[in-house]
Coordinates of C-alpha atoms in Angstrom, one line a residue:
Chain A
G206 CA 92.5 91.4 124.2
Q207 CA 93.9 88.4 122.4
N208 CA 97.5 87.2 122.7
I209 CA 99.1 84.2 121.2
D210 CA 102.8 83.2 121.7
Q211 CA 104.8 80.6 119.9
P212 CA 108.5 80.3 119.2
T213 CA 109.7 82.1 116.1
E214 CA 112.0 79.4 114.8
M215 CA 113.0 75.8 115.5
T216 CA 115.4 73.3 114.0
A217 CA 115.1 69.6 114.2
T218 CA 116.7 66.5 112.5
E219 CA 115.1 64.3 109.9
G220 CA 113.5 61.3 111.6
A221 CA 113.3 62.9 115.0
I222 CA 110.3 64.3 117.0
V223 CA 109.6 68.0 117.5
Q224 CA 107.1 69.7 119.7
I225 CA 105.9 73.2 118.8
N226 CA 104.3 75.1 121.8
C227 CA 101.6 77.7 121.7
T228 CA 100.3 79.7 124.7
Y229 CA 97.3 82.0 124.5
Q230 CA 95.3 84.5 126.5
T231 CA 91.9 85.1 125.0
S232 CA 88.3 85.8 126.0
G233 CA 85.6 83.5 124.6
F234 CA 87.8 80.6 123.7
N235 CA 86.0 78.3 121.3
G236 CA 88.7 76.1 119.9
L237 CA 92.3 76.1 118.6
F238 CA 93.6 75.3 115.1
W239 CA 97.1 74.4 113.8
Y240 CA 97.9 75.3 110.2
Q241 CA 100.9 74.5 108.1
Q242 CA 102.3 77.1 105.6
H243 CA 105.1 76.3 103.2
A244 CA 107.1 79.2 102.0
G245 CA 105.2 81.1 99.3
E246 CA 102.1 78.9 99.7
A247 CA 98.7 79.1 101.4
P248 CA 98.2 77.9 105.0
T249 CA 96.6 74.5 105.1
F250 CA 94.6 73.0 108.0
L251 CA 96.3 70.4 110.2
S252 CA 94.3 70.0 113.4
Y253 CA 91.6 71.3 115.6
N254 CA 91.2 71.0 119.4
V255 CA 88.2 72.2 121.4
L256 CA 88.3 69.8 124.4
D257 CA 91.3 69.1 126.6
G258 CA 93.5 66.2 125.5
L259 CA 95.4 64.8 122.6
E260 CA 94.2 64.5 119.0
E261 CA 96.3 62.2 116.8
K262 CA 96.3 62.2 113.0
G263 CA 99.1 60.1 111.5
R264 CA 102.5 61.6 112.2
F265 CA 100.9 64.8 113.6
S266 CA 99.3 65.2 117.1
S267 CA 97.9 68.2 118.8
F268 CA 97.3 68.7 122.5
L269 CA 95.2 71.3 124.4
S270 CA 94.9 72.4 128.0
R271 CA 92.2 75.0 128.3
S272 CA 92.9 75.7 131.9
K273 CA 96.5 76.5 131.2
G274 CA 95.9 78.3 127.9
Y275 CA 98.4 75.9 126.2
S276 CA 98.6 73.8 123.1
Y277 CA 101.3 71.9 121.3
L278 CA 101.8 70.4 117.9
L279 CA 103.8 67.2 117.9
L280 CA 105.5 66.0 114.7
K281 CA 106.9 62.5 114.6
E282 CA 109.3 60.9 112.1
L283 CA 110.2 64.2 110.7
Q284 CA 110.7 64.5 106.9
M285 CA 112.4 67.2 104.9
K286 CA 109.0 68.3 103.5
D287 CA 107.9 69.2 107.0
S288 CA 110.1 72.3 106.8
A289 CA 107.4 75.0 107.0
S290 CA 105.8 77.6 109.2
Y291 CA 103.3 76.3 111.7
L292 CA 100.5 78.7 112.7
C293 CA 98.6 78.4 116.0
A294 CA 95.2 80.1 115.8
V295 CA 92.5 80.6 118.4
K296 CA 88.8 80.7 117.6
N297 CA 87.1 83.5 119.5
G298 CA 83.5 83.3 120.6
V299 CA 80.5 81.7 118.9
R300 CA 79.3 83.4 115.8
E301 CA 76.5 82.5 113.4
G302 CA 77.6 81.6 110.0
Y303 CA 81.4 82.3 110.3
Q304 CA 84.3 82.3 112.7
K305 CA 86.7 84.8 114.0
V306 CA 90.2 83.5 114.5
T307 CA 93.3 85.2 116.0
F308 CA 96.6 83.8 114.6
G309 CA 100.0 83.6 116.2
T310 CA 103.1 84.8 114.3
G311 CA 103.9 81.2 113.4
T312 CA 106.9 79.0 114.1
K313 CA 109.3 78.4 111.2
L314 CA 110.5 74.8 111.4
Q315 CA 113.7 73.8 109.6
V316 CA 114.3 70.1 109.2
I317 CA 117.9 69.2 108.6
P318 CA 119.4 65.9 107.4
Chain B
E784 CA 89.3 74.2 89.4
T785 CA 88.9 73.2 92.9
G786 CA 89.4 74.9 96.3
V787 CA 90.1 78.6 96.5
T788 CA 91.7 80.5 93.7
Q789 CA 93.1 84.1 93.7
T790 CA 94.1 86.4 90.9
P791 CA 96.4 88.0 90.2
R792 CA 99.2 86.1 92.0
H793 CA 101.5 89.1 91.8
L794 CA 100.7 92.8 91.5
V795 CA 102.8 95.9 91.4
M796 CA 101.0 99.2 91.6
G797 CA 101.7 102.8 92.2
M798 CA 100.2 104.8 95.0
T799 CA 97.7 106.5 92.6
N800 CA 96.5 103.4 90.9
K801 CA 93.3 101.5 91.3
K802 CA 93.3 97.8 91.1
S803 CA 91.2 94.8 92.3
L804 CA 92.0 91.5 93.8
K805 CA 89.7 88.6 93.0
C806 CA 89.0 85.4 95.0
E807 CA 86.8 82.5 94.0
Q808 CA 85.9 79.5 96.1
H809 CA 84.5 76.2 94.6
L810 CA 83.7 74.5 97.9
G811 CA 80.2 75.6 98.5
H812 CA 81.2 77.5 101.6
N813 CA 79.1 80.3 103.2
A814 CA 81.8 82.5 104.7
M815 CA 84.7 84.3 103.0
Y816 CA 87.6 86.2 104.5
W817 CA 90.3 88.6 103.5
Y818 CA 93.6 88.5 105.5
K819 CA 96.8 90.5 105.2
Q820 CA 100.1 88.7 105.9
S821 CA 103.3 90.8 106.4
A822 CA 106.7 89.5 107.3
K823 CA 107.2 88.6 110.9
K824 CA 103.6 89.5 111.7
P825 CA 100.6 87.3 112.4
L826 CA 97.9 87.0 109.8
E827 CA 95.6 90.0 110.2
L828 CA 91.9 89.6 109.6
M829 CA 90.6 92.4 107.4
F830 CA 87.0 91.5 106.4
V831 CA 84.5 88.7 106.7
Y832 CA 81.5 88.0 104.7
S833 CA 78.8 85.5 105.7
L834 CA 76.2 84.7 103.0
E835 CA 77.3 87.8 101.1
E836 CA 76.8 90.1 104.0
R837 CA 79.8 91.8 105.5
V838 CA 79.9 90.8 109.2
E839 CA 83.4 91.9 110.3
N840 CA 85.5 95.0 109.4
N841 CA 88.7 95.0 111.4
S842 CA 89.3 98.7 111.4
V843 CA 90.7 98.6 107.9
P844 CA 91.5 101.9 106.1
S845 CA 89.0 103.0 103.5
R846 CA 91.5 102.7 100.7
F847 CA 90.6 98.9 100.9
S848 CA 87.1 98.2 99.8
P849 CA 85.7 94.7 99.8
E850 CA 82.8 93.4 97.6
C851 CA 81.0 90.1 97.7
P852 CA 78.6 89.8 94.8
N853 CA 77.7 86.2 95.6
S854 CA 78.8 83.4 98.0
S855 CA 81.5 82.2 95.6
H856 CA 83.3 85.4 94.7
L857 CA 85.1 88.0 96.8
F858 CA 86.9 91.1 95.6
L859 CA 89.2 93.6 97.3
H860 CA 89.3 96.9 95.6
L861 CA 92.5 99.0 96.1
H862 CA 93.0 102.7 95.6
T863 CA 95.6 105.2 96.7
L864 CA 97.6 102.6 98.6
Q865 CA 100.7 103.3 100.7
P866 CA 104.0 101.5 100.5
E867 CA 103.3 99.9 103.9
D868 CA 100.3 98.1 102.3
S869 CA 102.8 95.9 100.5
A870 CA 102.1 92.4 101.7
L871 CA 100.6 89.0 100.8
Y872 CA 96.8 89.2 100.7
L873 CA 95.1 85.9 101.4
C874 CA 91.5 85.0 100.8
A875 CA 89.9 82.1 102.7
S876 CA 86.5 80.4 102.9
S877 CA 84.8 78.2 105.5
Q878 CA 81.5 76.4 105.9
G879 CA 80.3 78.7 108.6
Q880 CA 79.4 76.0 111.1
G881 CA 81.0 73.2 113.1
R882 CA 84.7 72.9 113.2
D883 CA 84.8 75.5 110.5
E884 CA 88.4 75.3 109.4
Q885 CA 89.4 77.8 106.8
Y886 CA 90.6 77.0 103.3
F887 CA 93.1 79.5 101.9
G888 CA 93.8 80.6 98.4
P889 CA 97.5 81.0 97.3
G890 CA 97.4 84.7 97.9
T891 CA 98.3 87.9 95.9
R892 CA 101.7 89.3 96.5
L893 CA 101.2 93.1 96.4
T894 CA 103.9 95.6 96.0
V895 CA 103.1 99.3 96.3
T896 CA 105.7 101.6 94.7

């Protein structure tokens, strides 16, 4: 079966750095996504990792270790607008013409002044 | 319009009603998805269509009936729903190849009374 674990809630201070962890157990791993979802809005794509290592994109970075079933999302220079839920999602298997993704429950991040 | 749109944004229906949710994508994508999002639960995949063919049905009760008349439009027909079906219903689309991140619509907030 598929299992994805991430903390339910986190609080961090404006201007600081926060790391949101995600661990997973899955068969047929084929990549890991991070999505951001503001309250009442649609999830939006942040990052994708399929190989081990760090992917950096501006203030956001994402890391993957496939052997450990572990990923993290790193947010630097936090801003108030970063208050949102962050969803970890694992792509399962290889499919022709579409993908099947299992989502975690999401980590609700609150940025405080 | 651009991206993925969904109508209606809010829907209240009785258990004996029949209603439909509509999704439209303007991205030229080949795959479309229906998800259910309930409080404190991960996004649950319901149905996947690839090039207008249903390729995944995640053990969804028959009171939910999807329809994909073409690659840009997706419907979810609802009938004799239960109060526990109250949730946010999200539509998404993806290219169907490569990284294949999903683009989500704003969702329909459904309340079953």
